[in-house]
PDB file of C-alpha atoms and ligand atoms in Angstrom:
ATOM      1  CA  MET A 116     -10.944 -10.075   6.920  1.00 91.00           C
ATOM      2  CA  ILE A 117     -10.393  -9.478   3.185  1.00 97.00           C
ATOM      3  CA  ASN A 118     -12.064 -10.704  -0.010  1.00 97.00           C
ATOM      4  CA  ILE A 119      -9.512 -12.756  -1.960  1.00 98.00           C
ATOM      5  CA  GLY A 120     -10.025 -13.611  -5.610  1.00 97.00           C
ATOM      6  CA  ASP A 121      -7.166 -16.077  -5.783  1.00 97.00           C
ATOM      7  CA  ILE A 122      -3.750 -16.914  -4.350  1.00 97.00           C
ATOM      8  CA  GLU A 123      -0.548 -17.654  -6.254  1.00 97.00           C
ATOM      9  CA  LYS A 124       1.456 -19.825  -3.895  1.00 96.00           C
ATOM     10  CA  PHE A 125       4.897 -19.174  -5.343  1.00 94.00           C
ATOM     11  CA  SER A 126       6.085 -16.378  -7.592  1.00 96.00           C
ATOM     12  CA  LEU A 127       9.511 -15.144  -8.630  1.00 95.00           C
ATOM     13  CA  VAL A 128       8.235 -12.316 -10.819  1.00 93.00           C
ATOM     14  CA  ASP A 129       5.728 -10.291  -8.817  1.00 95.00           C
ATOM     15  CA  TRP A 130       8.341  -8.696  -6.552  1.00 96.00           C
ATOM     16  CA  PRO A 131      11.812  -8.527  -8.140  1.00 91.00           C
ATOM     17  CA  ASN A 132      14.399 -10.658  -6.301  1.00 91.00           C
ATOM     18  CA  LYS A 133      11.879 -11.985  -3.791  1.00 96.00           C
ATOM     19  CA  ILE A 134      10.169 -15.342  -3.520  1.00 96.00           C
ATOM     20  CA  ALA A 135       6.601 -14.385  -2.836  1.00 97.00           C
ATOM     21  CA  ALA A 136       3.056 -15.576  -2.496  1.00 98.00           C
ATOM     22  CA  VAL A 137       0.621 -13.318  -4.337  1.00 98.00           C
ATOM     23  CA  VAL A 138      -2.813 -12.450  -2.982  1.00 98.00           C
ATOM     24  CA  PHE A 139      -5.159 -11.319  -5.748  1.00 98.00           C
ATOM     25  CA  MET A 140      -7.678  -9.125  -3.989  1.00 98.00           C
ATOM     26  CA  GLN A 141     -11.240  -9.260  -5.264  1.00 98.00           C
ATOM     27  CA  GLY A 142     -12.606  -5.969  -6.574  1.00 97.00           C
ATOM     28  CA  CYS A 143     -11.361  -3.103  -8.700  1.00 98.00           C
ATOM     29  CA  PRO A 144     -13.025   0.271  -9.266  1.00 97.00           C
ATOM     30  CA  TRP A 145     -11.481   0.680 -12.728  1.00 97.00           C
ATOM     31  CA  ARG A 146     -12.277  -0.970 -16.054  1.00 97.00           C
ATOM     32  CA  CYS A 147      -9.057  -0.788 -18.039  1.00 97.00           C
ATOM     33  CA  PRO A 148      -9.730  -1.948 -21.636  1.00 96.00           C
ATOM     34  CA  PHE A 149      -6.603  -4.153 -21.481  1.00 96.00           C
ATOM     35  CA  CYS A 150      -7.497  -5.855 -18.175  1.00 97.00           C
ATOM     36  CA  TYR A 151      -6.555  -9.502 -17.989  1.00 93.00           C
ATOM     37  CA  ASN A 152      -8.120  -9.908 -14.542  1.00 92.00           C
ATOM     38  CA  GLN A 153     -11.722  -9.106 -15.335  1.00 95.00           C
ATOM     39  CA  THR A 154     -12.983 -11.822 -12.987  1.00 95.00           C
ATOM     40  CA  LEU A 155     -11.396  -9.830 -10.164  1.00 97.00           C
ATOM     41  CA  GLN A 156     -13.182  -6.586 -10.983  1.00 97.00           C
ATOM     42  CA  ASN A 157     -16.525  -7.132  -9.229  1.00 96.00           C
ATOM     43  CA  PRO A 158     -16.147  -6.313  -5.510  1.00 96.00           C
ATOM     44  CA  HIS A 159     -19.591  -7.691  -4.674  1.00 96.00           C
ATOM     45  CA  ILE A 160     -18.857 -11.360  -5.243  1.00 95.00           C
ATOM     46  CA  GLU A 161     -16.940 -13.697  -2.970  1.00 94.00           C
ATOM     47  CA  GLY A 162     -13.503 -14.539  -4.313  1.00 94.00           C
ATOM     48  CA  ALA A 163     -12.405 -18.104  -4.894  1.00 94.00           C
ATOM     49  CA  ALA A 164      -9.994 -18.133  -1.919  1.00 97.00           C
ATOM     50  CA  THR A 165     -10.446 -17.251   1.736  1.00 97.00           C
ATOM     51  CA  TRP A 166      -8.449 -15.497   4.424  1.00 97.00           C
ATOM     52  CA  GLU A 167      -8.179 -18.864   6.177  1.00 97.00           C
ATOM     53  CA  ASN A 168      -6.686 -20.367   2.987  1.00 97.00           C
ATOM     54  CA  LEU A 169      -4.026 -17.663   3.014  1.00 97.00           C
ATOM     55  CA  ILE A 170      -3.122 -18.068   6.672  1.00 97.00           C
ATOM     56  CA  HIS A 171      -2.944 -21.839   6.284  1.00 97.00           C
ATOM     57  CA  LEU A 172      -0.669 -21.461   3.271  1.00 97.00           C
ATOM     58  CA  LEU A 173       1.639 -19.011   5.031  1.00 97.00           C
ATOM     59  CA  GLU A 174       1.922 -21.204   8.107  1.00 96.00           C
ATOM     60  CA  HIS A 175       3.349 -23.891   5.851  1.00 95.00           C
ATOM     61  CA  ARG A 176       5.559 -21.562   3.808  1.00 93.00           C
ATOM     62  CA  LYS A 177       7.713 -20.070   6.544  1.00 92.00           C
ATOM     63  CA  GLY A 178      11.328 -20.323   5.445  1.00 92.00           C
ATOM     64  CA  ILE A 179      10.264 -21.102   1.859  1.00 94.00           C
ATOM     65  CA  ILE A 180       8.914 -17.738   0.743  1.00 95.00           C
ATOM     66  CA  ASP A 181      10.147 -14.303   1.829  1.00 93.00           C
ATOM     67  CA  ALA A 182       7.170 -12.163   1.142  1.00 97.00           C
ATOM     68  CA  VAL A 183       3.516 -11.673   0.353  1.00 98.00           C
ATOM     69  CA  VAL A 184       2.417  -9.323  -2.433  1.00 98.00           C
ATOM     70  CA  PHE A 185      -1.084  -7.914  -2.244  1.00 98.00           C
ATOM     71  CA  SER A 186      -2.194  -7.510  -5.840  1.00 98.00           C
ATOM     72  CA  GLY A 187      -5.461  -7.182  -7.657  1.00 93.00           C
ATOM     73  CA  GLY A 188      -7.936  -6.166  -8.582  1.00 94.00           C
ATOM     74  CA  GLU A 189      -7.081  -3.077  -6.596  1.00 98.00           C
ATOM     75  CA  PRO A 190      -6.012  -3.861  -3.027  1.00 98.00           C
ATOM     76  CA  LEU A 191      -6.665  -0.294  -1.844  1.00 98.00           C
ATOM     77  CA  LEU A 192     -10.372  -0.860  -2.407  1.00 97.00           C
ATOM     78  CA  GLN A 193     -10.646  -3.022   0.711  1.00 97.00           C
ATOM     79  CA  ASP A 194     -10.802  -1.282   4.080  1.00 97.00           C
ATOM     80  CA  ASN A 195      -9.270  -4.191   5.998  1.00 98.00           C
ATOM     81  CA  LEU A 196      -6.057  -4.233   3.967  1.00 98.00           C
ATOM     82  CA  PRO A 197      -3.954  -2.615   6.761  1.00 98.00           C
ATOM     83  CA  GLN A 198      -5.117  -5.209   9.296  1.00 98.00           C
ATOM     84  CA  ALA A 199      -4.463  -8.051   6.859  1.00 98.00           C
ATOM     85  CA  MET A 200      -0.956  -6.739   6.237  1.00 98.00           C
ATOM     86  CA  ASP A 201      -0.307  -6.516   9.983  1.00 98.00           C
ATOM     87  CA  VAL A 202      -1.175 -10.186  10.421  1.00 98.00           C
ATOM     88  CA  VAL A 203       1.107 -11.217   7.558  1.00 98.00           C
ATOM     89  CA  ILE A 204       3.961  -9.062   8.881  1.00 98.00           C
ATOM     90  CA  ASP A 205       3.517 -10.535  12.377  1.00 97.00           C
ATOM     91  CA  MET A 206       3.931 -13.982  10.814  1.00 97.00           C
ATOM     92  CA  GLY A 207       7.389 -12.917   9.660  1.00 96.00           C
ATOM     93  CA  PHE A 208       6.812 -12.034   6.005  1.00 97.00           C
ATOM     94  CA  LYS A 209       7.670  -8.856   4.152  1.00 97.00           C
ATOM     95  CA  VAL A 210       4.721  -7.220   2.457  1.00 98.00           C
ATOM     96  CA  GLY A 211       4.578  -5.799  -1.076  1.00 98.00           C
ATOM     97  CA  LEU A 212       1.745  -4.035  -2.897  1.00 98.00           C
ATOM     98  CA  HIS A 213       0.602  -3.705  -6.505  1.00 98.00           C
ATOM     99  CA  THR A 214      -1.622  -0.669  -6.977  1.00 98.00           C
ATOM    100  CA  GLY A 215      -2.814   1.982  -9.381  1.00 98.00           C
ATOM    101  CA  GLY A 216      -2.925   4.474  -6.510  1.00 98.00           C
ATOM    102  CA  TYR A 217      -6.659   4.805  -6.791  1.00 95.00           C
ATOM    103  CA  ARG A 218      -7.302   5.916  -3.188  1.00 96.00           C
ATOM    104  CA  PRO A 219      -4.533   8.049  -1.595  1.00 98.00           C
ATOM    105  CA  GLU A 220      -6.171   8.033   1.838  1.00 98.00           C
ATOM    106  CA  ALA A 221      -6.044   4.217   1.862  1.00 98.00           C
ATOM    107  CA  PHE A 222      -2.524   4.203   0.416  1.00 98.00           C
ATOM    108  CA  GLU A 223      -1.326   6.445   3.242  1.00 98.00           C
ATOM    109  CA  LYS A 224      -2.471   3.850   5.803  1.00 98.00           C
ATOM    110  CA  VAL A 225      -0.540   0.954   4.264  1.00 98.00           C
ATOM    111  CA  LEU A 226       2.627   2.758   3.125  1.00 98.00           C
ATOM    112  CA  PRO A 227       4.352   2.427   6.532  1.00 98.00           C
ATOM    113  CA  LYS A 228       3.764  -1.345   6.368  1.00 98.00           C
ATOM    114  CA  VAL A 229       4.999  -2.160   2.872  1.00 98.00           C
ATOM    115  CA  ALA A 230       8.588  -2.893   1.876  1.00 98.00           C
ATOM    116  CA  TRP A 231       8.019  -2.491  -1.883  1.00 98.00           C
ATOM    117  CA  VAL A 232       5.372  -1.155  -4.273  1.00 98.00           C
ATOM    118  CA  GLY A 233       4.663  -1.869  -7.949  1.00 98.00           C
ATOM    119  CA  PHE A 234       2.808   1.258  -9.114  1.00 98.00           C
ATOM    120  CA  ASP A 235       0.828   1.172 -12.369  1.00 98.00           C
ATOM    121  CA  ILE A 236       0.908   4.222 -14.609  1.00 98.00           C
ATOM    122  CA  LYS A 237      -1.928   3.869 -17.095  1.00 98.00           C
ATOM    123  CA  ALA A 238      -1.562   6.964 -19.288  1.00 98.00           C
ATOM    124  CA  PRO A 239      -0.184  10.512 -19.360  1.00 98.00           C
ATOM    125  CA  PHE A 240      -1.370  12.533 -16.375  1.00 98.00           C
ATOM    126  CA  ILE A 241      -4.171  14.264 -18.269  1.00 98.00           C
ATOM    127  CA  SER A 242      -7.668  13.760 -16.924  1.00 98.00           C
ATOM    128  CA  GLU A 243      -9.401  12.539 -20.081  1.00 97.00           C
ATOM    129  CA  ARG A 244      -6.445  10.324 -21.036  1.00 97.00           C
ATOM    130  CA  TYR A 245      -6.388   8.633 -17.638  1.00 98.00           C
ATOM    131  CA  LYS A 246     -10.131   8.167 -17.746  1.00 97.00           C
ATOM    132  CA  LYS A 247      -9.913   6.572 -21.192  1.00 96.00           C
ATOM    133  CA  ALA A 248      -7.286   4.124 -19.932  1.00 98.00           C
ATOM    134  CA  THR A 249      -9.444   3.080 -16.984  1.00 98.00           C
ATOM    135  CA  GLY A 250     -12.867   2.743 -18.571  1.00 96.00           C
ATOM    136  CA  GLY A 251     -13.863   6.337 -17.837  1.00 95.00           C
ATOM    137  CA  ILE A 252     -13.344   6.089 -14.096  1.00 95.00           C
ATOM    138  CA  ALA A 253      -9.963   7.110 -12.643  1.00 95.00           C
ATOM    139  CA  ASP A 254      -9.357  10.473 -11.021  1.00 97.00           C
ATOM    140  CA  VAL A 255      -5.858  11.366 -12.208  1.00 98.00           C
ATOM    141  CA  GLU A 256      -5.342  13.844  -9.374  1.00 98.00           C
ATOM    142  CA  LYS A 257      -5.715  11.043  -6.849  1.00 98.00           C
ATOM    143  CA  VAL A 258      -3.241   8.896  -8.757  1.00 98.00           C
ATOM    144  CA  GLN A 259      -0.729  11.758  -8.780  1.00 98.00           C
ATOM    145  CA  GLN A 260      -1.290  12.332  -5.066  1.00 98.00           C
ATOM    146  CA  SER A 261      -0.584   8.660  -4.352  1.00 98.00           C
ATOM    147  CA  LEU A 262       2.550   8.652  -6.499  1.00 98.00           C
ATOM    148  CA  GLN A 263       3.912  11.760  -4.811  1.00 98.00           C
ATOM    149  CA  MET A 264       3.218  10.190  -1.430  1.00 98.00           C
ATOM    150  CA  LEU A 265       5.098   7.078  -2.503  1.00 98.00           C
ATOM    151  CA  ILE A 266       8.117   9.015  -3.761  1.00 98.00           C
ATOM    152  CA  LYS A 267       8.258  11.032  -0.539  1.00 97.00           C
ATOM    153  CA  SER A 268       7.941   7.922   1.640  1.00 98.00           C
ATOM    154  CA  GLY A 269      11.283   6.417   0.621  1.00 97.00           C
ATOM    155  CA  VAL A 270       9.674   2.985   0.149  1.00 98.00           C
ATOM    156  CA  PRO A 271      11.375   1.180  -2.783  1.00 98.00           C
ATOM    157  CA  PHE A 272       9.109   1.014  -5.817  1.00 98.00           C
ATOM    158  CA  GLU A 273       8.835   0.579  -9.544  1.00 98.00           C
ATOM    159  CA  CYS A 274       6.478   2.232 -12.001  1.00 98.00           C
ATOM    160  CA  ARG A 275       5.199   0.269 -14.971  1.00 98.00           C
ATOM    161  CA  THR A 276       2.954   0.866 -17.946  1.00 98.00           C
ATOM    162  CA  THR A 277       1.063  -1.600 -20.109  1.00 98.00           C
ATOM    163  CA  CYS A 278       1.514  -0.440 -23.690  1.00 98.00           C
ATOM    164  CA  ASP A 279      -1.930  -0.936 -25.190  1.00 98.00           C
ATOM    165  CA  PRO A 280      -1.733   0.627 -28.664  1.00 97.00           C
ATOM    166  CA  ARG A 281      -5.461   1.393 -28.535  1.00 97.00           C
ATOM    167  CA  ILE A 282      -4.725   3.695 -25.586  1.00 96.00           C
ATOM    168  CA  LEU A 283      -1.126   4.860 -25.971  1.00 98.00           C
ATOM    169  CA  ASN A 284       1.235   5.901 -28.730  1.00 97.00           C
ATOM    170  CA  ILE A 285       5.000   6.371 -28.788  1.00 98.00           C
ATOM    171  CA  ASP A 286       4.805  10.101 -28.027  1.00 98.00           C
ATOM    172  CA  ASP A 287       2.752   9.320 -24.929  1.00 98.00           C
ATOM    173  CA  ILE A 288       5.569   7.144 -23.594  1.00 98.00           C
ATOM    174  CA  TYR A 289       8.079   9.981 -24.050  1.00 98.00           C
ATOM    175  CA  GLN A 290       5.703  12.312 -22.256  1.00 98.00           C
ATOM    176  CA  MET A 291       5.059   9.895 -19.403  1.00 98.00           C
ATOM    177  CA  ALA A 292       8.757   9.163 -19.008  1.00 98.00           C
ATOM    178  CA  ASP A 293       9.582  12.862 -18.771  1.00 98.00           C
ATOM    179  CA  THR A 294       6.875  13.397 -16.177  1.00 98.00           C
ATOM    180  CA  LEU A 295       7.952  10.425 -14.076  1.00 98.00           C
ATOM    181  CA  ALA A 296      11.672  11.213 -14.275  1.00 98.00           C
ATOM    182  CA  ASN A 297      10.996  14.820 -13.272  1.00 98.00           C
ATOM    183  CA  LEU A 298       9.050  13.601 -10.262  1.00 97.00           C
ATOM    184  CA  GLY A 299      12.025  11.502  -9.182  1.00 96.00           C
ATOM    185  CA  VAL A 300      10.990   8.032 -10.331  1.00 98.00           C
ATOM    186  CA  LYS A 301      14.123   5.897 -10.760  1.00 98.00           C
ATOM    187  CA  GLU A 302      12.757   2.564 -11.955  1.00 98.00           C
ATOM    188  CA  TYR A 303      10.390   2.172 -14.885  1.00 98.00           C
ATOM    189  CA  TYR A 304       9.152  -0.731 -17.019  1.00 98.00           C
ATOM    190  CA  LEU A 305       7.139  -1.023 -20.191  1.00 98.00           C
ATOM    191  CA  GLN A 306       4.909  -4.087 -20.307  1.00 97.00           C
ATOM    192  CA  LYS A 307       3.660  -5.580 -23.528  1.00 97.00           C
ATOM    193  CA  TYR A 308      -0.075  -5.650 -24.153  1.00 97.00           C
ATOM    194  CA  ARG A 309      -1.323  -9.083 -25.145  1.00 95.00           C
ATOM    195  CA  PRO A 310      -4.754  -8.715 -26.740  1.00 95.00           C
ATOM    196  CA  ILE A 311      -7.496  -9.784 -24.374  1.00 95.00           C
ATOM    197  CA  PRO A 312      -9.883 -12.460 -25.749  1.00 94.00           C
ATOM    198  CA  THR A 313     -12.512  -9.897 -26.836  1.00 94.00           C
ATOM    199  CA  ASP A 314      -9.969  -7.797 -28.746  1.00 95.00           C
ATOM    200  CA  LYS A 315     -10.011  -9.306 -32.233  1.00 94.00           C
ATOM    201  CA  THR A 316      -8.510  -6.366 -34.107  1.00 95.00           C
ATOM    202  CA  THR A 317      -5.250  -5.303 -32.467  1.00 96.00           C
ATOM    203  CA  GLN A 318      -2.307  -6.641 -34.446  1.00 95.00           C
ATOM    204  CA  GLU A 319       0.831  -8.088 -32.911  1.00 94.00           C
ATOM    205  CA  SER A 320       2.932  -5.548 -34.799  1.00 95.00           C
ATOM    206  CA  GLU A 321       1.031  -2.720 -33.095  1.00 96.00           C
ATOM    207  CA  CYS A 322       1.721  -4.278 -29.688  1.00 97.00           C
ATOM    208  CA  ASN A 323       5.404  -4.630 -30.555  1.00 97.00           C
ATOM    209  CA  LYS A 324       6.006  -1.137 -31.870  1.00 97.00           C
ATOM    210  CA  PHE A 325       6.966   0.234 -28.435  1.00 97.00           C
ATOM    211  CA  PHE A 326       9.562  -2.504 -28.008  1.00 97.00           C
ATOM    212  CA  ASN A 327      11.038  -2.256 -31.493  1.00 96.00           C
ATOM    213  CA  ASP A 328      11.630   1.489 -31.281  1.00 97.00           C
ATOM    214  CA  GLU A 329      15.322   1.644 -30.369  1.00 97.00           C
ATOM    215  CA  LYS A 330      15.287   5.431 -30.140  1.00 98.00           C
ATOM    216  CA  LEU A 331      12.543   5.270 -27.523  1.00 98.00           C
ATOM    217  CA  LEU A 332      14.258   2.496 -25.564  1.00 98.00           C
ATOM    218  CA  THR A 333      17.569   4.349 -25.558  1.00 98.00           C
ATOM    219  CA  TYR A 334      15.796   7.464 -24.328  1.00 98.00           C
ATOM    220  CA  LEU A 335      14.124   5.538 -21.503  1.00 98.00           C
ATOM    221  CA  ARG A 336      17.433   3.970 -20.479  1.00 98.00           C
ATOM    222  CA  SER A 337      18.888   7.463 -20.206  1.00 98.00           C
ATOM    223  CA  GLU A 338      15.942   8.791 -18.206  1.00 97.00           C
ATOM    224  CA  PHE A 339      15.844   6.130 -15.497  1.00 98.00           C
ATOM    225  CA  ALA A 340      18.473   4.445 -13.341  1.00 98.00           C
ATOM    226  CA  ILE A 341      16.668   1.189 -14.083  1.00 98.00           C
ATOM    227  CA  PHE A 342      14.548   0.641 -17.169  1.00 98.00           C
ATOM    228  CA  ASP A 343      13.503  -2.538 -18.895  1.00 96.00           C
ATOM    229  CA  ALA A 344      11.022  -3.721 -21.487  1.00 95.00           C
ATOM    230  CA  ARG A 345       8.903  -6.643 -20.317  1.00 92.00           C
ATOM    231  CA  LYS A 346       7.800  -8.319 -23.507  1.00 86.00           C
TER     232      LYS A 346
HETATM  233  S1  SF4 B 267      -6.611  -1.631 -12.464  1.00 64.59           S
HETATM  234 FE1  SF4 B 267      -5.865  -3.707 -12.946  1.00 64.59          FE
HETATM  235  S2  SF4 B 267      -7.477  -5.088 -12.200  1.00 64.59           S
HETATM  236 FE2  SF4 B 267      -8.366  -3.037 -12.315  1.00 64.59          FE
HETATM  237  S3  SF4 B 267      -9.361  -2.974 -14.324  1.00 64.59           S
HETATM  238 FE3  SF4 B 267      -7.308  -2.098 -14.545  1.00 64.59          FE
HETATM  239  S4  SF4 B 267      -6.006  -3.810 -15.182  1.00 64.59           S
HETATM  240 FE4  SF4 B 267      -7.906  -4.680 -14.345  1.00 64.59          FE
END
């Protein structure tokens, strides 16, 4: 049915206020320099878990967990995602999605099924900036199309940005916040970049600068109904 990299059986943090299992889908078309899930990037290898593992888990978790979050990798990469969601919904679980909005035509198919979306914003909506944040790959117009579709759908969602100082600076965050607020985004989070094992040069102070800038944080609190810094 779907290629699953791994399954988190119980999570309180992947969908706010829900007790969820998390399905890490194998495969991602992007190569973000800050990616902590590099083992999930290759779509051509079999993941460490199976569809049968997931169904077995869910059969034993009824009444214990509320929801299943399809995460990644990039879930929209896999054509059978809508069918997989249907099965999970039929079992009585709510379905959430983590995505970068890479493929709007695939997003459109699953939007009617999902009860919540965590939408990654990688960089300002400028082609070369978005490409830099995704290893030279993302098409920013498709990301914007997906985000607009999400806003229009009425499905509850959050936007979040990993603050990698090699990719983003403080001015970028102001710019991104303005863009998102103008589009109608109500809930936004900054996530701290923790240097990946191959990054030997980025200093902790550089990672913290976004979170120590009170002027920026105050501005973000004024721009969004809900804003928080996830350090
Ligand atoms: S979109 Fe996510 S999984 Fe894909 S490369 Fe970027 S951080 Fe990694």
